[in-house]
XYZ file of C-alpha atoms in Angstrom:
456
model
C -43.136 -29.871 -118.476
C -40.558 -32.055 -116.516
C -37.799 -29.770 -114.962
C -39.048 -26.578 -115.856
C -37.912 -24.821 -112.364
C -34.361 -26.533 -112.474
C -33.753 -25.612 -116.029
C -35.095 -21.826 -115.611
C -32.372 -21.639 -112.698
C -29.805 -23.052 -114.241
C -29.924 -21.057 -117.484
C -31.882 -18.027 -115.970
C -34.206 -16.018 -117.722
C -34.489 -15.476 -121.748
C -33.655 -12.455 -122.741
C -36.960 -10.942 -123.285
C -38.984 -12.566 -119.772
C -40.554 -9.544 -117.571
C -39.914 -10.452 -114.418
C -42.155 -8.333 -111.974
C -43.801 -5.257 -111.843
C -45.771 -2.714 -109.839
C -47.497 0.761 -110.119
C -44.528 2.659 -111.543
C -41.821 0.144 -112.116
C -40.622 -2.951 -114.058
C -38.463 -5.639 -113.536
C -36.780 -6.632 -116.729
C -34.199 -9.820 -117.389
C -31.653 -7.639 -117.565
C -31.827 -5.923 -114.277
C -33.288 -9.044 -112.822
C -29.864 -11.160 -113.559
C -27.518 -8.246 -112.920
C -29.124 -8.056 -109.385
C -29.017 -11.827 -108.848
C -24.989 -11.855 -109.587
C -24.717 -8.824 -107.493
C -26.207 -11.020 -104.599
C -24.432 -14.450 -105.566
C -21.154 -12.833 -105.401
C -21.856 -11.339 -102.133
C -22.909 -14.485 -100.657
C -20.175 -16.528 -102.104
C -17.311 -14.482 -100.700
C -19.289 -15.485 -96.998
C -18.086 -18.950 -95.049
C -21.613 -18.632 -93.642
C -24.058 -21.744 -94.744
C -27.381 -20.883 -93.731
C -28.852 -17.790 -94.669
C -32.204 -16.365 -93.199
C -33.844 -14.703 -96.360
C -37.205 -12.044 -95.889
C -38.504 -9.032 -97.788
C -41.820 -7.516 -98.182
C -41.457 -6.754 -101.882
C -41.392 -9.981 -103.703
C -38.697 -9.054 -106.484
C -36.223 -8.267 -103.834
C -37.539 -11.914 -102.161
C -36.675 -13.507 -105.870
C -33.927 -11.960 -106.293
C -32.189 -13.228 -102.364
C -33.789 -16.503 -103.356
C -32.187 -16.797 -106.497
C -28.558 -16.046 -105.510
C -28.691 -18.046 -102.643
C -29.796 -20.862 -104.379
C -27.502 -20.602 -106.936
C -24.499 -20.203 -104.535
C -25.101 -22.879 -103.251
C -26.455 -21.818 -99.500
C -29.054 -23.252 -97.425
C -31.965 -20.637 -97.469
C -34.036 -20.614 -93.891
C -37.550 -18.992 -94.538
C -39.312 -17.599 -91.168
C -43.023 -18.315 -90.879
C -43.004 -14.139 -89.578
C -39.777 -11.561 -88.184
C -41.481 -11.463 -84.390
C -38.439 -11.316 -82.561
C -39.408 -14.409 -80.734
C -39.775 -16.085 -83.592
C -36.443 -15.171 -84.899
C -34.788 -15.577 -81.813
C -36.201 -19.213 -81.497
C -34.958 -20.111 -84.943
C -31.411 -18.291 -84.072
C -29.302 -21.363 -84.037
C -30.806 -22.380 -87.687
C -28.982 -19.769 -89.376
C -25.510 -17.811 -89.269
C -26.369 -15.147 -92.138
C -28.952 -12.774 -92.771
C -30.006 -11.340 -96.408
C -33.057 -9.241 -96.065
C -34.680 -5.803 -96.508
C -33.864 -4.418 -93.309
C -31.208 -5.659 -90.581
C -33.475 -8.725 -88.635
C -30.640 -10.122 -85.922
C -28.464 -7.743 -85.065
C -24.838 -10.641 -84.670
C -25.645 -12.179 -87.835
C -23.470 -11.067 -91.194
C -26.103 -9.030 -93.166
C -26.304 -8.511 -96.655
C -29.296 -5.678 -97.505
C -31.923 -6.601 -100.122
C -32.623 -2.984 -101.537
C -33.669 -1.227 -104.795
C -31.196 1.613 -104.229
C -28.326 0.076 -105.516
C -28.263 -0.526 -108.958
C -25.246 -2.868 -109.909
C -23.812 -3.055 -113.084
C -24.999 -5.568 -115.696
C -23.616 -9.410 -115.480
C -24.630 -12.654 -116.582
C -26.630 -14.965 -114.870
C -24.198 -16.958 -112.493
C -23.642 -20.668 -113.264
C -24.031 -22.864 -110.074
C -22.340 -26.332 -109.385
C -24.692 -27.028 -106.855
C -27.821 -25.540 -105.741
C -28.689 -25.073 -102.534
C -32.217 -26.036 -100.607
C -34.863 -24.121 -98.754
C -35.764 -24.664 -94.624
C -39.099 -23.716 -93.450
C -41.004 -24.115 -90.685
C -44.165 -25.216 -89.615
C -46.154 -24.890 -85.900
C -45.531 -28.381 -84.716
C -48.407 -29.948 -82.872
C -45.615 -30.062 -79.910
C -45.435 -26.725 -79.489
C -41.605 -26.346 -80.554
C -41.442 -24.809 -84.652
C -40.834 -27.765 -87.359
C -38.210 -27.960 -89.447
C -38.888 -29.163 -93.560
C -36.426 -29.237 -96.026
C -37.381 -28.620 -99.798
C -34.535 -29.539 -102.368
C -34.799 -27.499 -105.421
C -35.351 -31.122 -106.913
C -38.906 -31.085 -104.931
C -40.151 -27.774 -105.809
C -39.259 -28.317 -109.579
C -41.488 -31.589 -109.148
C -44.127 -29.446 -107.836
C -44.085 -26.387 -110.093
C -43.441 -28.742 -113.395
C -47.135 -30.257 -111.911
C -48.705 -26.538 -111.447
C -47.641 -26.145 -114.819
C -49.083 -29.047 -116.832
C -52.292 -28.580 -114.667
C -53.081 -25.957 -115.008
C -51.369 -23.955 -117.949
C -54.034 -24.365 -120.136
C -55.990 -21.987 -118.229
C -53.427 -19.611 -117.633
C -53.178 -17.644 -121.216
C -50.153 -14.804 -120.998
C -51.149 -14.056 -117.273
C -49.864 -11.824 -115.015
C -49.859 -12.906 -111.222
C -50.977 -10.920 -108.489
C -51.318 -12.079 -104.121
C -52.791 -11.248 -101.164
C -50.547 -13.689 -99.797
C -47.244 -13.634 -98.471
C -44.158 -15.264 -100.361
C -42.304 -16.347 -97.403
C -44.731 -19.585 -96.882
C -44.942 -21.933 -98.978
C -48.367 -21.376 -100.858
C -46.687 -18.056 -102.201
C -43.624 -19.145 -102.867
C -44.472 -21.300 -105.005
C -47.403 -19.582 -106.709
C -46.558 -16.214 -106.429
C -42.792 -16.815 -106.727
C -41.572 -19.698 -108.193
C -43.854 -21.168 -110.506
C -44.555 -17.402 -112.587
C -40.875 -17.381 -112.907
C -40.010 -20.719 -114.368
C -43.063 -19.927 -116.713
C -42.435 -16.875 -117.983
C -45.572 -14.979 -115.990
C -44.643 -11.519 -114.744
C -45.564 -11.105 -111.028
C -46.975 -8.315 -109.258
C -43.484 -7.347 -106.318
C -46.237 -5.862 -103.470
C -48.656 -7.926 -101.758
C -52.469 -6.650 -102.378
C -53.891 -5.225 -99.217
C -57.079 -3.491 -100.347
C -60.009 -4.579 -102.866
C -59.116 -0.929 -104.424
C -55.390 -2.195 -105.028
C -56.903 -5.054 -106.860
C -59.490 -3.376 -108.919
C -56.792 -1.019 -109.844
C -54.688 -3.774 -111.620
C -57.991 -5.674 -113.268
C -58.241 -1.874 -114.425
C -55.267 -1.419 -116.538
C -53.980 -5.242 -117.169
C -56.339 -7.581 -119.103
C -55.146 -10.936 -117.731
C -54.494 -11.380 -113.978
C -54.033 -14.585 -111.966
C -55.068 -14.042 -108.396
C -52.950 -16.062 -105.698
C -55.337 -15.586 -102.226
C -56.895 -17.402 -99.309
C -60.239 -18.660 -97.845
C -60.256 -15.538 -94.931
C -59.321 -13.095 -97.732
C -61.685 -14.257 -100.672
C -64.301 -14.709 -98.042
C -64.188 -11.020 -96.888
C -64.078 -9.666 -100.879
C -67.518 -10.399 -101.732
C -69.191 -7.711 -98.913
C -65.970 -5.044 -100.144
C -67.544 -5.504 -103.960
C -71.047 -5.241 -102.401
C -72.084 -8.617 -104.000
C -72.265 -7.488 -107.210
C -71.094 -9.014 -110.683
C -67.882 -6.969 -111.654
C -66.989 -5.612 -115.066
C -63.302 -6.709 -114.924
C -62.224 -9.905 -113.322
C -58.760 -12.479 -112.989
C -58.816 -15.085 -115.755
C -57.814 -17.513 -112.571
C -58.246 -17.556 -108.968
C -56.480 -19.888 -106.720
C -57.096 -19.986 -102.979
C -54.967 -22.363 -100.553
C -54.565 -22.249 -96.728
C -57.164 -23.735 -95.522
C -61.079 -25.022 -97.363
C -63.158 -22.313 -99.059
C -67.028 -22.394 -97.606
C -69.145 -23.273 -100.510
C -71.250 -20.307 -100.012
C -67.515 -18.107 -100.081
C -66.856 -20.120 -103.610
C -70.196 -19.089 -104.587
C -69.906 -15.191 -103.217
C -66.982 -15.351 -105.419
C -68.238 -16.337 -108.709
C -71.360 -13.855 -108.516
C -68.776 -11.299 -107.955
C -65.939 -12.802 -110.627
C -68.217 -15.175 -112.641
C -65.677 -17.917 -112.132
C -65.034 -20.516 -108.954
C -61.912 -20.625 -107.237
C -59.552 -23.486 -107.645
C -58.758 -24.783 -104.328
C -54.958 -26.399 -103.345
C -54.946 -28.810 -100.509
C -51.924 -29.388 -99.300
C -49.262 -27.990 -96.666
C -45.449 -27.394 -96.412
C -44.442 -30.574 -95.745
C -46.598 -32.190 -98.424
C -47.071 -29.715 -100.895
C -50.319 -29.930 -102.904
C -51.810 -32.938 -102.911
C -55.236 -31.828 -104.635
C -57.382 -29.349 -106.091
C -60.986 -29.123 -106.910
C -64.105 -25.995 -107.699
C -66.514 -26.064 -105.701
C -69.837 -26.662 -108.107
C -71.210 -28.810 -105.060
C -71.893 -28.700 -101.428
C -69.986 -32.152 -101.101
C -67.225 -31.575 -104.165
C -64.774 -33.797 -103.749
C -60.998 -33.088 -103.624
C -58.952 -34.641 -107.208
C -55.510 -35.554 -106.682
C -52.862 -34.216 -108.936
C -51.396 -36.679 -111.211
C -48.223 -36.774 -109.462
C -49.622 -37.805 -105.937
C -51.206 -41.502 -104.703
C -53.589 -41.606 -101.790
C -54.615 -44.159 -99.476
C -56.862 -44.232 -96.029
C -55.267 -45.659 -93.035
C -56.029 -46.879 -89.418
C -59.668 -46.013 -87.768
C -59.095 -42.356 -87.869
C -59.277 -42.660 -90.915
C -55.910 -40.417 -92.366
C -54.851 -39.526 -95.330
C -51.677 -40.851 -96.587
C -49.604 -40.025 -99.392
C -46.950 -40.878 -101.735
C -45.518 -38.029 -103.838
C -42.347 -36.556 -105.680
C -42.441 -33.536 -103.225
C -41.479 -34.968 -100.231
C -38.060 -36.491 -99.240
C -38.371 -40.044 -99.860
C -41.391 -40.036 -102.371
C -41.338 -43.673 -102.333
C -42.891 -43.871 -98.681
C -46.132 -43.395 -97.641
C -46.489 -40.069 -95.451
C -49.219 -40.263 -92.928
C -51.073 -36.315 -92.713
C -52.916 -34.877 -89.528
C -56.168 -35.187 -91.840
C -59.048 -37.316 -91.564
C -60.816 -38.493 -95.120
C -63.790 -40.266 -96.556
C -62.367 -42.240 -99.637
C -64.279 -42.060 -103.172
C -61.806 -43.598 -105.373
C -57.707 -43.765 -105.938
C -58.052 -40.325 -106.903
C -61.125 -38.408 -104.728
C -61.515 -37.784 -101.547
C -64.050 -35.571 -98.923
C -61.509 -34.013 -95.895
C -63.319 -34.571 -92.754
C -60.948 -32.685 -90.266
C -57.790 -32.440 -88.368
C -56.323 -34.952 -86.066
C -53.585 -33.166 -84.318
C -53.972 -29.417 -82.302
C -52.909 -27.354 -85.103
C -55.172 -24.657 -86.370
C -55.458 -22.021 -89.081
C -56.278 -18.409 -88.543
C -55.806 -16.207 -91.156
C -54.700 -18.987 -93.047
C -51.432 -19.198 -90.732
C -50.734 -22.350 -88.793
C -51.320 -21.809 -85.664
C -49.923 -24.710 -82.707
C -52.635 -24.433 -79.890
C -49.825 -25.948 -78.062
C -47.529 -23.231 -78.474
C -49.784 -20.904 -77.800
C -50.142 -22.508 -74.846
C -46.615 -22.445 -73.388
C -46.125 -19.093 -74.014
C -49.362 -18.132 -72.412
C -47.572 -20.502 -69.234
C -44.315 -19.282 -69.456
C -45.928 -15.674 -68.383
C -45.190 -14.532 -64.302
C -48.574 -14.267 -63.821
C -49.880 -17.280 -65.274
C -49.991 -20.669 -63.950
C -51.832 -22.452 -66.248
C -53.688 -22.256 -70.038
C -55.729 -23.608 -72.387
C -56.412 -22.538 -76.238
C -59.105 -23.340 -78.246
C -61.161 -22.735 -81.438
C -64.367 -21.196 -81.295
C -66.466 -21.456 -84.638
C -69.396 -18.499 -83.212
C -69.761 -15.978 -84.323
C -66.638 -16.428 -86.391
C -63.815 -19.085 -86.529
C -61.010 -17.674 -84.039
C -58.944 -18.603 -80.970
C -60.267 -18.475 -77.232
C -57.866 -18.381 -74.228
C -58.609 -19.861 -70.541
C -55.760 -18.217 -68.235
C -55.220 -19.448 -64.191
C -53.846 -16.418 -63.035
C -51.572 -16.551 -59.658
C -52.182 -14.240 -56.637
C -50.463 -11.323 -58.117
C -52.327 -11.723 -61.797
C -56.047 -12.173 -59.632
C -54.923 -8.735 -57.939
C -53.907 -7.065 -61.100
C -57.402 -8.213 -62.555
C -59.410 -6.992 -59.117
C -57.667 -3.630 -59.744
C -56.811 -2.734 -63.574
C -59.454 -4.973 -65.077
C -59.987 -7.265 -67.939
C -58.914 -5.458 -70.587
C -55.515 -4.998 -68.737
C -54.710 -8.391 -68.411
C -55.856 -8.912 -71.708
C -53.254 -6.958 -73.557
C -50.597 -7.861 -71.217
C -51.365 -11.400 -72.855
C -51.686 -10.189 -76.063
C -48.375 -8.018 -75.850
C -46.350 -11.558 -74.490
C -47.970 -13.414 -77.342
C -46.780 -11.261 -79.631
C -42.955 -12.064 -79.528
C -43.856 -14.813 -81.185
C -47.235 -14.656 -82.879
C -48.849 -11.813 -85.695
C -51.818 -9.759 -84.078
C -54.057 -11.474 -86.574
C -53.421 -15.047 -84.804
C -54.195 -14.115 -81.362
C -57.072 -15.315 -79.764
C -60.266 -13.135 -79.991
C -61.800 -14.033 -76.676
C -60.321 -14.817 -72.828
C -61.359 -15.889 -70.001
C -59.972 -16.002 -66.465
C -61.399 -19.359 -64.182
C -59.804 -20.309 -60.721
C -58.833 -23.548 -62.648
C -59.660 -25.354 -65.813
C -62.085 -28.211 -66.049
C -60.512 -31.445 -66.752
C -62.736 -35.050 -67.215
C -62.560 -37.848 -64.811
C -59.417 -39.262 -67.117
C -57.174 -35.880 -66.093
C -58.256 -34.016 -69.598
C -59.395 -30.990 -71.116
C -62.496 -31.678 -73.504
C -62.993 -29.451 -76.426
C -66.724 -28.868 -74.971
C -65.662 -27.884 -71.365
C -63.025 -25.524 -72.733
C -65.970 -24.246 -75.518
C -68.477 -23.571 -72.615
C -66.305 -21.466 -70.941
C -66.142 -18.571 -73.519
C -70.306 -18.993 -74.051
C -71.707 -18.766 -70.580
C -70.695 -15.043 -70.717
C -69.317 -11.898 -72.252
């Protein structure tokens, strides 16, 4: 199983792999490589480096990936396209290859299915290029991680030999998106070094899915706690007559009463991936207990350091695997290989399964005219979401006197969203004279919890 991504992109696909599909098209080899040289010679005759890469359908997203790769480029993966987002991450890249134009002075190349070019071999590279995403950092500023192709290989040649026993001539279908890393590499990368077709949209809509159990006979679905914790209620709870051979869910833990929601719906449990993108997976478990404890892939060592009690690790997928990497997780140790996560250490969240800096949050929230001071936090009733605690100056408190709550609210929500998705913004606010600090000079999680449950 050792190499499988590295060889699969150096000697592309066998003639006969499907590569992706959807309602009323295929992907075949053929058109697959043809498309990939089409790209590579593009971005070969560019001086530019680093290229930005998005596209909502995922064969177009292979395809970009592919070329770039192969040409040798440095591929920068946003965590979204707000244009705050993109316009922090501006001096990361000089290039842009995507489905639609995304920063207006870059060089563009277009990702489309319009053009069809004419059919080439699979270009030979003499050195592949790497991948740069980015992560909320628990300072507030966007964190860059560099993935060789070296490091993904390690991980997807560890998917494989996993889990490919369970996997029998499947097909893969999301409801997550390939431009983090979960997808990428199990939407993306993994089904194509393997040989599984992949679905090129991302599933929206129970119906979508149902509609593909319908008419394929072996589906692997890639999702996430939120989204396989909302399914359950769509199938109203009741055993279906078609379901995936596999389910994988990553992002974030799956409540055992979700897992279990799941398998009276699917008759199967979700396998779980713990991990994130600077780590990659680290381990894996079903949920057949309350308490099931997290196994650690083959590949990975764990240990327990310092009173907090954090997880550290030493694995092939980060940069110098022969370190130990400390994460922002606290554990209870069973053994060299099993472990029970406790809970985070640092002020990084996930909604929606996107990571989510509190701090951030928080400076964009300061950095508004009316606003002179902020504080985020998670609020677990009567759902797991974001509450924000605004000081507003004398022109905001006016504003509020005369236009109301609801005004301010969206004039927040609107600032957030240059450089956070709808989904990710907090549910609740609240607008004190100041914000309650202890007799050291800080905010406790209970003050800041009280304020968003004394009233509505």
């Amino acid at each position: 199983m050792n190499n499988l991504l590295l060889n699969w992109l150096q000697n592309g696909p066998n003639d006969h792999q499907l590569i992706s599909f959807n309602h009323h098209d295929i992907m075949n080899s053929v058109r697959f490589s043809s498309q990939v040289a089409y790209l590579h010679q593009q971005l070969t005759q560019q001086d530019a480096t680093h290229w930005l890469l998005s596209a909502k359908r995922s064969d177009l997203f292979a395809a970009g990936l592919c070329a770039g790769l192969l040409a040798g480029k440095t591929i920068i993966l946003p965590p979204n396209t707000q244009p705050g987002t993109v316009a922090e991450l501006n001096h990361h890249f000089d290039a842009v290859i995507a489905d639609e134009p995304i920063s207006e002075v870059k060089t563009y190349v277009p990702l489309t299915s319009d053009i069809t070019p004419p059919q080439a071999n699979w270009p030979k590279s003499q050195q592949l290029g790497e991948l740069l995403l980015f992560t909320s950092g628990s300072s507030g500023q966007p964190k860059s991680i560099t993935k060789t192709v070296a490091q993904l290989d390690a991980e997807v040649s560890t998917l494989e030999s996993t889990f490919a026993d369970r996997l029998p001539h499947c097909s893969i279908v999301s409801t997550v998106s390939h431009q983090h890393i979960y997808g990428l590499l199990f939407k993306i990368l993994w089904p194509l070094a393997a040989g599984r077709p992949f679905l090129s949209e991302q599933i929206e809509y129970p119906e979508t899915l149902n509609y593909y159990l319908a008419i394929m006979p072996n589906l692997c679905l890639v999702s996430s706690p939120a989204q396989l914790s909302r399914l359950p209620d769509a199938l109203d709870n009741q055993l279906q007559h078609r379901h995936p051979s596999l389910i994988f869910s990553s992002g974030g833990p799956l409540s055992f009463k979700a897992a279990n929601d799941i398998q009276q719906c699917y008759n199967q449990l979700p396998i779980e991936v713990f991990g994130s993108t600077e780590t990659g997976g680290i381990a894996y478990r079903r949920q057949r207990t309350e308490s099931q404890p997290w196994q650690v892939f083959d590949a990975v060592k764990i240990k327990q350091q310092g009173e907090d009690g954090a997880l550290c690790i030493q694995s092939p997928y980060l940069q110098d695997d022969q370190q130990w990497y400390t994460c922002d997780d606290s554990i209870e140790l069973l053994s060299d290989t099993q472990f029970n996560l406790l809970n985070r250490l640092d002020r990084i969240v996930k909604i929606e399964e996107k990571r989510i800096s509190m701090v951030q949050m928080e400076q964009l929230l300061q950095s508004h005219p009316l606003v002179t001071d902020s504080a985020v936090t998670l609020l677990s009733k009567p759902r797991h979401m974001l509450g924000a605690a605004i000081c507003l100056n004398q022109e905001g408190k006016a504003l509020l006197e005369q236009q109301g709550k609801l005004f301010i609210n969206n004039l927040m929500k609107q600032h957030l969203m240059t450089q956070f998705e709808r989904v990710t913004l907090p549910r609740r606010w609240r607008y004190p004279d100041t914000i309650v600090q202890n007799s050291e000079g800080k905010r406790t999680q209970a003050d800041l919890v009280s304020l968003f449950y004394k009233h509505d």
